[in-house]
CSV table of C-alpha atoms in Angstrom, one decimal:
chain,number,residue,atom,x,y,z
O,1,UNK,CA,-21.4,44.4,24.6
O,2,UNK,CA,-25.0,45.0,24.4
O,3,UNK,CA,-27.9,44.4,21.3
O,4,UNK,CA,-29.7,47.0,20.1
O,5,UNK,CA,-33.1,44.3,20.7
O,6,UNK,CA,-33.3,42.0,23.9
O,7,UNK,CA,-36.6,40.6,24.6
O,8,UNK,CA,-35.2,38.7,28.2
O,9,UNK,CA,-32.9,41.4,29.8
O,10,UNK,CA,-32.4,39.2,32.9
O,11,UNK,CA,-30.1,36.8,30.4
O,12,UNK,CA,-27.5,37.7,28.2
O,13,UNK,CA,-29.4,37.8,25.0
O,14,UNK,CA,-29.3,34.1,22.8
O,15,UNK,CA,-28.0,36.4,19.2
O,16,UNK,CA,-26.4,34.9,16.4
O,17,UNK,CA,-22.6,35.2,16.5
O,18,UNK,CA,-20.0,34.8,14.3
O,19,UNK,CA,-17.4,31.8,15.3
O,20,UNK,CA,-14.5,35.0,15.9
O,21,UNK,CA,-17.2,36.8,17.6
O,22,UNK,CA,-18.3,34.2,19.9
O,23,UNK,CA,-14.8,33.4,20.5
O,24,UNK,CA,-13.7,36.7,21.6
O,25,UNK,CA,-17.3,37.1,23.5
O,26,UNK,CA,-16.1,34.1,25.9
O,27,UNK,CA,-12.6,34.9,25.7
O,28,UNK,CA,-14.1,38.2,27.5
O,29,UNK,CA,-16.2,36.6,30.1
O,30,UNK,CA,-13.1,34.8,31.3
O,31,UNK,CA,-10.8,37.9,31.4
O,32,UNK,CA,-13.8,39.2,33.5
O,33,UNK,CA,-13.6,36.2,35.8
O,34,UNK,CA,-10.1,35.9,36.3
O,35,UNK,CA,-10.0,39.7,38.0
O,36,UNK,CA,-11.5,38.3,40.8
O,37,UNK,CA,-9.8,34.9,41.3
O,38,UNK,CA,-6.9,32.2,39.4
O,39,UNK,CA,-7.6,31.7,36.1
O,40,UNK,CA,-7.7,27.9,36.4
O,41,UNK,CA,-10.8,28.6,39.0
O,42,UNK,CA,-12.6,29.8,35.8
O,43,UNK,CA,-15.6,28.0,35.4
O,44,UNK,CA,-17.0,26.9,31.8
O,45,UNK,CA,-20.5,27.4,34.1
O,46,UNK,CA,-20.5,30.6,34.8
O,47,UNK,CA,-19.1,31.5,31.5
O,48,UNK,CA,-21.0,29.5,29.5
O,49,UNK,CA,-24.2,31.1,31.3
O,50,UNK,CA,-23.3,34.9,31.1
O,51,UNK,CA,-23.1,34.2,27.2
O,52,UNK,CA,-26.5,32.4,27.0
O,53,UNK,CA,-25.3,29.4,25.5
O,54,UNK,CA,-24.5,25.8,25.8
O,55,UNK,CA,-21.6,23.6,27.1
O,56,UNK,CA,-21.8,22.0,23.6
O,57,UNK,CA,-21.2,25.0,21.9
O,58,UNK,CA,-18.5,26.7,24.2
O,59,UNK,CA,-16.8,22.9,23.7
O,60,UNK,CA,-17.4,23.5,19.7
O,61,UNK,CA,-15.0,26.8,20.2
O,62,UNK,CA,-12.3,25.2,22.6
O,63,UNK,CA,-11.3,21.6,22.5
O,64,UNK,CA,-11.0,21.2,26.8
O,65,UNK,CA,-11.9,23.5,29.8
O,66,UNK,CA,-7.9,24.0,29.9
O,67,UNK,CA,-7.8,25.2,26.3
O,68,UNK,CA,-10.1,27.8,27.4
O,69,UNK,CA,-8.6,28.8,30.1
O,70,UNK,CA,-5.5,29.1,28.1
O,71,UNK,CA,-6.8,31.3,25.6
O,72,UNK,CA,-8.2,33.2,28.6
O,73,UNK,CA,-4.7,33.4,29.9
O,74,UNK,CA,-3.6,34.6,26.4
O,75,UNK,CA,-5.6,37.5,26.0
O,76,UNK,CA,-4.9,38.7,29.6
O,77,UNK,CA,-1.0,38.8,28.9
O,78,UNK,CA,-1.5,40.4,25.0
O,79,UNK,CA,-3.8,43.0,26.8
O,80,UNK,CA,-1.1,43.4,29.3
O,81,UNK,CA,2.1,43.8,26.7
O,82,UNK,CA,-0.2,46.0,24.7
O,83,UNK,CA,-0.9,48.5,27.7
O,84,UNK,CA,2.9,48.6,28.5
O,85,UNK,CA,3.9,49.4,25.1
O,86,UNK,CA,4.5,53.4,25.8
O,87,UNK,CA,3.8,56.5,23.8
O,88,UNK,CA,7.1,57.1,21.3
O,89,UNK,CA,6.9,61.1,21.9
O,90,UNK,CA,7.6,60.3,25.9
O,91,UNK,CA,11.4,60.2,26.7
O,92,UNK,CA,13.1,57.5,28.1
O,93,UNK,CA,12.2,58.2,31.8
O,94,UNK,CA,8.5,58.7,31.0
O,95,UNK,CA,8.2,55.8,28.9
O,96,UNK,CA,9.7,53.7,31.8
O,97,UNK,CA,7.4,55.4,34.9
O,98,UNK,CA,4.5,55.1,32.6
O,99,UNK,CA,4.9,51.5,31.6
O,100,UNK,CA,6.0,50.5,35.4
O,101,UNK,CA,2.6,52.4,36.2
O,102,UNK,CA,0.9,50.9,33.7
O,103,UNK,CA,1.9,47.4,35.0
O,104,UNK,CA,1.0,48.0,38.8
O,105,UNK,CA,-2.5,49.2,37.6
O,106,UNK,CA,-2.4,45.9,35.9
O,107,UNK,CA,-1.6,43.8,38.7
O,108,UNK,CA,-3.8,46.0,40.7
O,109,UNK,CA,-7.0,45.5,38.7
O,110,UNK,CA,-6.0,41.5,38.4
O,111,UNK,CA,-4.6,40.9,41.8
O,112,UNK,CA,-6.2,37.6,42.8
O,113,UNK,CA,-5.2,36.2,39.5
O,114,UNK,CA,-2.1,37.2,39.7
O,115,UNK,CA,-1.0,36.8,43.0
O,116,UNK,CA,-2.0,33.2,42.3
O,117,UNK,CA,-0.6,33.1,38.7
O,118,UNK,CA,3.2,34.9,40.5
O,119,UNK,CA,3.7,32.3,42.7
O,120,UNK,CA,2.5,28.5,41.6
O,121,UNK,CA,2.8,28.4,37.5
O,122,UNK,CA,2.2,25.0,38.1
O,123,UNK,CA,4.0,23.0,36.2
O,124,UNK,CA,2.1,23.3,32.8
O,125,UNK,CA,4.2,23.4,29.9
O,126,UNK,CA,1.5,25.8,28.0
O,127,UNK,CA,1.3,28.2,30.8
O,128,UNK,CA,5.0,28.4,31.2
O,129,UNK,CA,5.8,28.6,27.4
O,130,UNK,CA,3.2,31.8,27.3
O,131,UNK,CA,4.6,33.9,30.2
O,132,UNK,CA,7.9,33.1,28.7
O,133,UNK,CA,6.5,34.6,25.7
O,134,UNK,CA,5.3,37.5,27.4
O,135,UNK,CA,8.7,38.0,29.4
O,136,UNK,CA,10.4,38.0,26.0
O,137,UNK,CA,7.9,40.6,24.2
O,138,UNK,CA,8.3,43.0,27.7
O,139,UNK,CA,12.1,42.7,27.3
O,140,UNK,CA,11.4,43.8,23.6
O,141,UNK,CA,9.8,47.1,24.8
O,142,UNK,CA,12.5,47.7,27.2
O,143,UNK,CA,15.4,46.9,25.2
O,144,UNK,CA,13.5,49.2,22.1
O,145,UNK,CA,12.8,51.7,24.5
O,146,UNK,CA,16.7,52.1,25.5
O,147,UNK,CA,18.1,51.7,22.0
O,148,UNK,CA,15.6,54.5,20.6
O,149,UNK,CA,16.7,57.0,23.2
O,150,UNK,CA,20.6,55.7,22.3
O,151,UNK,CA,20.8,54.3,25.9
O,152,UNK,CA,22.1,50.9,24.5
O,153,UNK,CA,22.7,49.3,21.5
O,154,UNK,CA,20.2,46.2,20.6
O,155,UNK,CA,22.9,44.0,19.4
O,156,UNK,CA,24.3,43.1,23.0
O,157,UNK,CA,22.4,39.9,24.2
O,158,UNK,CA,23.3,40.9,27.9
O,159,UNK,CA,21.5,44.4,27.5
O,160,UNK,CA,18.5,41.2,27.3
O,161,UNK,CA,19.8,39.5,30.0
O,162,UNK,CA,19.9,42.4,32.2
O,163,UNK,CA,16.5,43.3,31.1
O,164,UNK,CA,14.9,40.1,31.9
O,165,UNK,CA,16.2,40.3,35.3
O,166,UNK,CA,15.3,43.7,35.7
O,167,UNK,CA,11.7,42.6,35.0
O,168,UNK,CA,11.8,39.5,37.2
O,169,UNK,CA,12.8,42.0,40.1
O,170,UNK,CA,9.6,44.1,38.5
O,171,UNK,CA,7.2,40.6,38.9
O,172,UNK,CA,9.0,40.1,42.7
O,173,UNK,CA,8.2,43.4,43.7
O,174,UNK,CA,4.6,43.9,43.1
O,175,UNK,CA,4.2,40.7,44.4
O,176,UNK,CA,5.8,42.1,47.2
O,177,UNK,CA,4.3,46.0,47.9
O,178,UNK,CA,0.6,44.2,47.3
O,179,UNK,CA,1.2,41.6,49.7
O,180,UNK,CA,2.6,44.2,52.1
O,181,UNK,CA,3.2,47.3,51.3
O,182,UNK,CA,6.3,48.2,52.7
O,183,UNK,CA,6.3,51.6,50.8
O,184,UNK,CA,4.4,54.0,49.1
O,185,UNK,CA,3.4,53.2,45.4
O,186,UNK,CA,5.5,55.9,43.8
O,187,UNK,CA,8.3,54.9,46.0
O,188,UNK,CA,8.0,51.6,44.2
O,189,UNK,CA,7.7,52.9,40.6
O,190,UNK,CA,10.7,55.3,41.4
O,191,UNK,CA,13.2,52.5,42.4
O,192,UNK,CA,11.9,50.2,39.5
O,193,UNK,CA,12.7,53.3,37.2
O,194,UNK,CA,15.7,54.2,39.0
O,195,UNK,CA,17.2,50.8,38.5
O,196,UNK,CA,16.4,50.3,35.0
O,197,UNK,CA,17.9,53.2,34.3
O,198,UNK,CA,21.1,52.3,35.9
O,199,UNK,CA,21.1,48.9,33.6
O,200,UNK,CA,21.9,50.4,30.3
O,201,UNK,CA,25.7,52.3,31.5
O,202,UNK,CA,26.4,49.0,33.9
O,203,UNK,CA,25.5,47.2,30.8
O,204,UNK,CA,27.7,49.1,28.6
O,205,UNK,CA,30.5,49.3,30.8
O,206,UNK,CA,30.5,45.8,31.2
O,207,UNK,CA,30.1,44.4,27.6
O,208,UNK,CA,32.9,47.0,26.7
O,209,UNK,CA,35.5,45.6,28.8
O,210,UNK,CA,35.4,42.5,28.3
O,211,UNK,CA,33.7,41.8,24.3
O,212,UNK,CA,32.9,38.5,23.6
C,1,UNK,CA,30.2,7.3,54.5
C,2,UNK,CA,31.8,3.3,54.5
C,3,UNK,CA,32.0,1.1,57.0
C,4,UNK,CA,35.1,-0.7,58.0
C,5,UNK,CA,33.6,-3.9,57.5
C,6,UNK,CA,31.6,-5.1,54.8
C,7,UNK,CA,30.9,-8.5,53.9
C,8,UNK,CA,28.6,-7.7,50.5
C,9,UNK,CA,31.4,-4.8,48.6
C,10,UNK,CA,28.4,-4.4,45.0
C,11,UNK,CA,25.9,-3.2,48.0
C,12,UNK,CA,25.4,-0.3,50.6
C,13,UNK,CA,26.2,-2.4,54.3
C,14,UNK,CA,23.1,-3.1,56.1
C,15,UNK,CA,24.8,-1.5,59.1
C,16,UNK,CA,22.6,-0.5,61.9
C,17,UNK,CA,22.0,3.4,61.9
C,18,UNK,CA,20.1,5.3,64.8
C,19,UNK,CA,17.4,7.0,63.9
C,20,UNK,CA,18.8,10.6,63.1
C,21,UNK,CA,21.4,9.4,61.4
C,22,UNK,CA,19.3,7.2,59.0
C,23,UNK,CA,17.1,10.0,58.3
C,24,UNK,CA,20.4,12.1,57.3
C,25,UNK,CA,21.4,9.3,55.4
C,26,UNK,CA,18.5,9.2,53.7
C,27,UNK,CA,18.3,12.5,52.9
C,28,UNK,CA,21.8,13.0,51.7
C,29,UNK,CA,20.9,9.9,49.1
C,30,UNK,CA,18.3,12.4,48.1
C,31,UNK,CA,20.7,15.4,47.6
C,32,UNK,CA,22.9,13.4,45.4
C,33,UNK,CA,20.0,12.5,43.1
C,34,UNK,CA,18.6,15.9,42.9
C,35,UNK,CA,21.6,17.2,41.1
C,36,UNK,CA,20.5,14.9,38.4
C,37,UNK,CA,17.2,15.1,38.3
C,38,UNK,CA,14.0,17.6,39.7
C,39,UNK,CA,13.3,16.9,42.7
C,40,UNK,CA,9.6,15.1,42.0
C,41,UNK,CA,11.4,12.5,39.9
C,42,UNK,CA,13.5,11.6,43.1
C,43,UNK,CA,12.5,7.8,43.6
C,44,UNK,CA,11.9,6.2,46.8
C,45,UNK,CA,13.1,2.8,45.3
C,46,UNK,CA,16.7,4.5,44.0
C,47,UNK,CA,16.7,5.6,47.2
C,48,UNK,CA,16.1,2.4,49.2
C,49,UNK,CA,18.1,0.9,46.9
C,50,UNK,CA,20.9,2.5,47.7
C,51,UNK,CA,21.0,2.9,51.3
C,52,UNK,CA,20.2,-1.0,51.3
C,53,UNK,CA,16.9,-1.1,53.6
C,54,UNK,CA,13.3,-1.9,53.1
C,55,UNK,CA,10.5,0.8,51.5
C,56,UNK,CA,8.5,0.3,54.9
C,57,UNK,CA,11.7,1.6,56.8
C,58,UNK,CA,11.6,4.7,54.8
C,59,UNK,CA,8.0,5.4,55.4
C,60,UNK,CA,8.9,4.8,58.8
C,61,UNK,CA,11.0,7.8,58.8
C,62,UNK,CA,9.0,9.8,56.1
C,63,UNK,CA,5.3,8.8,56.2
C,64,UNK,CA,4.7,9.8,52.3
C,65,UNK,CA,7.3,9.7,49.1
C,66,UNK,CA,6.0,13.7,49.3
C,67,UNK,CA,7.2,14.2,52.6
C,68,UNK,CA,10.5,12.8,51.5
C,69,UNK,CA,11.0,14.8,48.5
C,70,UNK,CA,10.4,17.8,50.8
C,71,UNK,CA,12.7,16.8,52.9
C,72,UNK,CA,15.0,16.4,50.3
C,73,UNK,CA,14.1,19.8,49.1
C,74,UNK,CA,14.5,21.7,53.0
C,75,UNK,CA,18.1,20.2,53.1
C,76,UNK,CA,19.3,21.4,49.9
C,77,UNK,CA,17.7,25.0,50.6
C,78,UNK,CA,19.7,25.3,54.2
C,79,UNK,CA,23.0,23.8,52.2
C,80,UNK,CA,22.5,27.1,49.7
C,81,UNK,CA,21.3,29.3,52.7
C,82,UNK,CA,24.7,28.0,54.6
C,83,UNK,CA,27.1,28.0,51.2
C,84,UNK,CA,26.2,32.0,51.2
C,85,UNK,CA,26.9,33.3,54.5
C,86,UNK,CA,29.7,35.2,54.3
C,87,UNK,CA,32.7,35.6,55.8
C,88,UNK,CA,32.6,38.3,58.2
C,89,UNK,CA,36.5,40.0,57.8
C,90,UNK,CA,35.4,40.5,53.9
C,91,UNK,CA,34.5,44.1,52.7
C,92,UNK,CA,30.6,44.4,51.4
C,93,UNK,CA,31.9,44.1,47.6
C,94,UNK,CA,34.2,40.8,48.3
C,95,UNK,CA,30.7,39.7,50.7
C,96,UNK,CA,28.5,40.2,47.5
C,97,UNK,CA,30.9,38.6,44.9
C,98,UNK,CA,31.7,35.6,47.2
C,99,UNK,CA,27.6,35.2,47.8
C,100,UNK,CA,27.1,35.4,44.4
C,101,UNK,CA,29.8,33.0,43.0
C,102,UNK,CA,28.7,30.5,45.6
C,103,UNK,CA,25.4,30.7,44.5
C,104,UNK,CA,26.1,30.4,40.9
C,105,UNK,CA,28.4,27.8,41.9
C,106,UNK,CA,25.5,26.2,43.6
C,107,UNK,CA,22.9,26.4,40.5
C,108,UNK,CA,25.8,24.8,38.3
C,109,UNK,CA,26.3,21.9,40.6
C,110,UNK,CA,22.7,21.0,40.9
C,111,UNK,CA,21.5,22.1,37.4
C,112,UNK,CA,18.9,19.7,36.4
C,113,UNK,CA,16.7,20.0,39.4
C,114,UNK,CA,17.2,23.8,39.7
C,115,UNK,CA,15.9,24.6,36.4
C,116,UNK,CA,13.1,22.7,36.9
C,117,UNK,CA,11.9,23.9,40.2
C,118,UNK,CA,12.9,27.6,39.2
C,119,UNK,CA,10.1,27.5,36.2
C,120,UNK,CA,7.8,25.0,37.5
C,121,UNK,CA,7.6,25.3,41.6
C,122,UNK,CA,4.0,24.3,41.3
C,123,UNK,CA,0.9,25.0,43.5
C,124,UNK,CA,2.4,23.1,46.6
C,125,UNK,CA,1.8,25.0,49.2
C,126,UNK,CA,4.5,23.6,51.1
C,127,UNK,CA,7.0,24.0,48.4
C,128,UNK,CA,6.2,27.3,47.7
C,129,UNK,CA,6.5,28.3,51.7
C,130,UNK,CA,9.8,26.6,51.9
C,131,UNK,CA,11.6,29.3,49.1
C,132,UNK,CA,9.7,32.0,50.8
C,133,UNK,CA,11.7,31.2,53.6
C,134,UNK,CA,14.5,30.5,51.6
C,135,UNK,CA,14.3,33.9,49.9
C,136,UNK,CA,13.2,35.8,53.2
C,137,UNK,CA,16.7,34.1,54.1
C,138,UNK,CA,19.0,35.3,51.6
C,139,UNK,CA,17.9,39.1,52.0
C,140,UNK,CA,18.7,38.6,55.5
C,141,UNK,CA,22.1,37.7,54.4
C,142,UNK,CA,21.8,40.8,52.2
C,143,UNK,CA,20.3,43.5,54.8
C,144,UNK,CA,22.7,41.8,57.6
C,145,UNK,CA,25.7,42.5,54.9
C,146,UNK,CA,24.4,46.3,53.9
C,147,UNK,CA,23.9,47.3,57.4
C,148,UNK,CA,26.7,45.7,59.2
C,149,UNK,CA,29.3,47.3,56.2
C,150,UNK,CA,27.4,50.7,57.3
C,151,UNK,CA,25.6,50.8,53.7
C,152,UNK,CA,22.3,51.2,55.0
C,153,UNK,CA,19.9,50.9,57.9
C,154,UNK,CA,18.1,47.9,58.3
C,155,UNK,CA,14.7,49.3,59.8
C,156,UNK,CA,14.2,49.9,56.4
C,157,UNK,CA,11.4,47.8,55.0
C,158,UNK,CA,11.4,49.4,51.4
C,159,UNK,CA,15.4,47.8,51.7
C,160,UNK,CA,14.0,44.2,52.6
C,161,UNK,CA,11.7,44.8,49.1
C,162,UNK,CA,14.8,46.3,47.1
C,163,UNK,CA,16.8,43.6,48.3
C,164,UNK,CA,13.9,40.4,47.1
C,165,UNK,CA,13.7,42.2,44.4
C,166,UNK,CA,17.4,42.0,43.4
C,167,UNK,CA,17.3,38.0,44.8
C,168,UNK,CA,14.7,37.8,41.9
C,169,UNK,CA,16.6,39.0,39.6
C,170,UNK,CA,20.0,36.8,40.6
C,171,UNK,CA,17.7,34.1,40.0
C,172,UNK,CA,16.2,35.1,36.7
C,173,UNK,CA,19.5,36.4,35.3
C,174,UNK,CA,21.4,33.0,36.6
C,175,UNK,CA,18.6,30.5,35.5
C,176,UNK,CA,18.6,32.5,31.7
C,177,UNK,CA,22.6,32.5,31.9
C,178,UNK,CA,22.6,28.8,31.8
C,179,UNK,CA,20.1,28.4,29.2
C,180,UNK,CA,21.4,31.0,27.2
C,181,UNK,CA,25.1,31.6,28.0
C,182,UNK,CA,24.9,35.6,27.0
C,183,UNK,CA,28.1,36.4,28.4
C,184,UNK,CA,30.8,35.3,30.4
C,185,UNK,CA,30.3,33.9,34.0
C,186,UNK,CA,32.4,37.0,35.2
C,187,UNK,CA,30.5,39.6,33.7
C,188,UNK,CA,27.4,37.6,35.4
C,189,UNK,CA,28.6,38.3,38.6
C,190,UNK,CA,29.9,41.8,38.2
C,191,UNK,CA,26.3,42.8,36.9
C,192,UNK,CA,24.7,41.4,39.9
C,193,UNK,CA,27.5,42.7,42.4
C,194,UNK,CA,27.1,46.2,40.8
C,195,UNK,CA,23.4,46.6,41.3
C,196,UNK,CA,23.0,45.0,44.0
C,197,UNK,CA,25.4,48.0,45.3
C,198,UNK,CA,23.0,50.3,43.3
C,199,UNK,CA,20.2,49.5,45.8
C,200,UNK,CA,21.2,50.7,49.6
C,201,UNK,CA,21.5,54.5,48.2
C,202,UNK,CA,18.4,54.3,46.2
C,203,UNK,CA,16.4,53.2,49.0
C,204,UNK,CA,18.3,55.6,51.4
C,205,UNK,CA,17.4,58.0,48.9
C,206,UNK,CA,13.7,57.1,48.1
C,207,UNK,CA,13.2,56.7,51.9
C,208,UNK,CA,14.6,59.8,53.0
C,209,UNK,CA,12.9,62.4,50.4
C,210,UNK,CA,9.2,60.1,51.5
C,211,UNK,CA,9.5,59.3,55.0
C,212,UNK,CA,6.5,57.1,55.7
């Protein structure tokens, strides 16, 4: 975001910010950052001297360097459950293809962050409790996505089940096809799609023979 | 494992091991803990304790607590990797339904540490590579099954993908099944079994209309 009058282009420009403003001004620096390597590699440094401002003050905004790199963390997986979140006019197999596509984009524009993130969590509580979080709100847009077509009905908790697993096999192969690329990308997004769409009937079929 | 005789019958018997079978002793001490406990929280002293020698005689064997724990770790992985080999008269569906029972069977048994490790592997590096080669060893079991049962080709690398993928989502679906309890153990395993037969025509499919 650029001011209208900067005397020193060289340096980001020293302006006046409201707390929310300056908040989300570094929260953006970091999301910058963490496209190019893991977020815990995030340095206060060089965020503190893109913004053109001090360690004091960035410490004035979040209590620790983890904090920061939490709330960095934060806004990369709301940016990344909003951008899923599909078009209601799209039917069922659109809003799936788009969202799956939407995802890979993701990972693609992210990859050293998330390769990182993927495969050592780390044994943080915070970090764990958020992608749980994020998990849950994907499952939400799946789950929503089936009921609104009348593929499932919400009420069945292993419709969620089968949902969350569906995604971890989402997470696994991303991971996978960047690492190596075994296949072309819409050959990935077509089995993703393929087998989410086969969860709602094995779902159905399964919950109606045996209820709980 | 007792001995015949024992002089002290409140401790382990300070019976001369060679070295091989110390070090399985050891380790088996470890296995018993880790259904307890994670892994990390395994303690050398428990350990000692119970096989009745000195800390310096386990650093002989292991030269750090870490190495230890790993080895700990390595020997439960290759008890799984051995529980779900399959027998070979079995048709692919009774293959898939044994593997997966034995693996669920397996999680149950050794709860504590599992859901720990499963959520919070850590950036370990040797950790991390040891459940690559775990997973890289279950789809073989997979693949090997799909293939030999005439279900699909196994120069297929987009079936190696499908087939992680899937493993991912046995262990998200088994690890949230515990939590959670959603449904019943049986409906668990049919909604694995069932997609997991799902995948070999997809990918046939996917690979055939897009020959790379």
């Amino acid at each position: 975001m650029a001011t209208a009058a900067s005397s020193s282009p060289q340096r980001a420009p020293r302006r006046r910010l409201g707390a929310e403003e300056r908040r989300d001004q570094l929260v953006g620096l970091g999301l910058e950052l963490i496209k190019e390597r893991p977020f815990d590699q995030v340095l206060v440094d060089e965020v503190i001297a893109a913004a053109g401002i001090s360690k004091g003050l960035l410490f004035h905004y979040f209590p620790s360097k983890r904090a920061f790199q939490l709330a960095v963390m934060e806004a990369a997986t709301t940016e990344l459950v909003a951008r899923l979140t599909p078009a209601d006019e799209l039917d069922v197999l659109e809003q799936l293809h788009q969202g799956l596509d939407a995802y890979v984009a993701y990972i693609e524009e992210n990859q050293a962050g998330y390769l990182a993130i993927v495969r050592a969590v780390g044994s943080d509580d915070a970090l764990l409790d958020l992608f749980e979080r994020t998990r849950d709100a994907i499952v939400d847009i799946i789950v929503g996505g089936l009921v609104r077509t009348g593929l499932a009905k919400d009420e069945d908790p292993m419709l969620r089940l089968a949902a969350r697993a569906w995604t971890a096999s989402v997470e696994e192969s991303t991971f996978l096809w960047l690492r190596d690329r075994p296949c072309t990308r819409e050959q990935l997004l077509e089995m993703l799609t393929r087998s989410a769409l086969q969860l709602a009937p094995l779902v159905a079929d399964l919950s109606g023979r045996t209820p709980r």
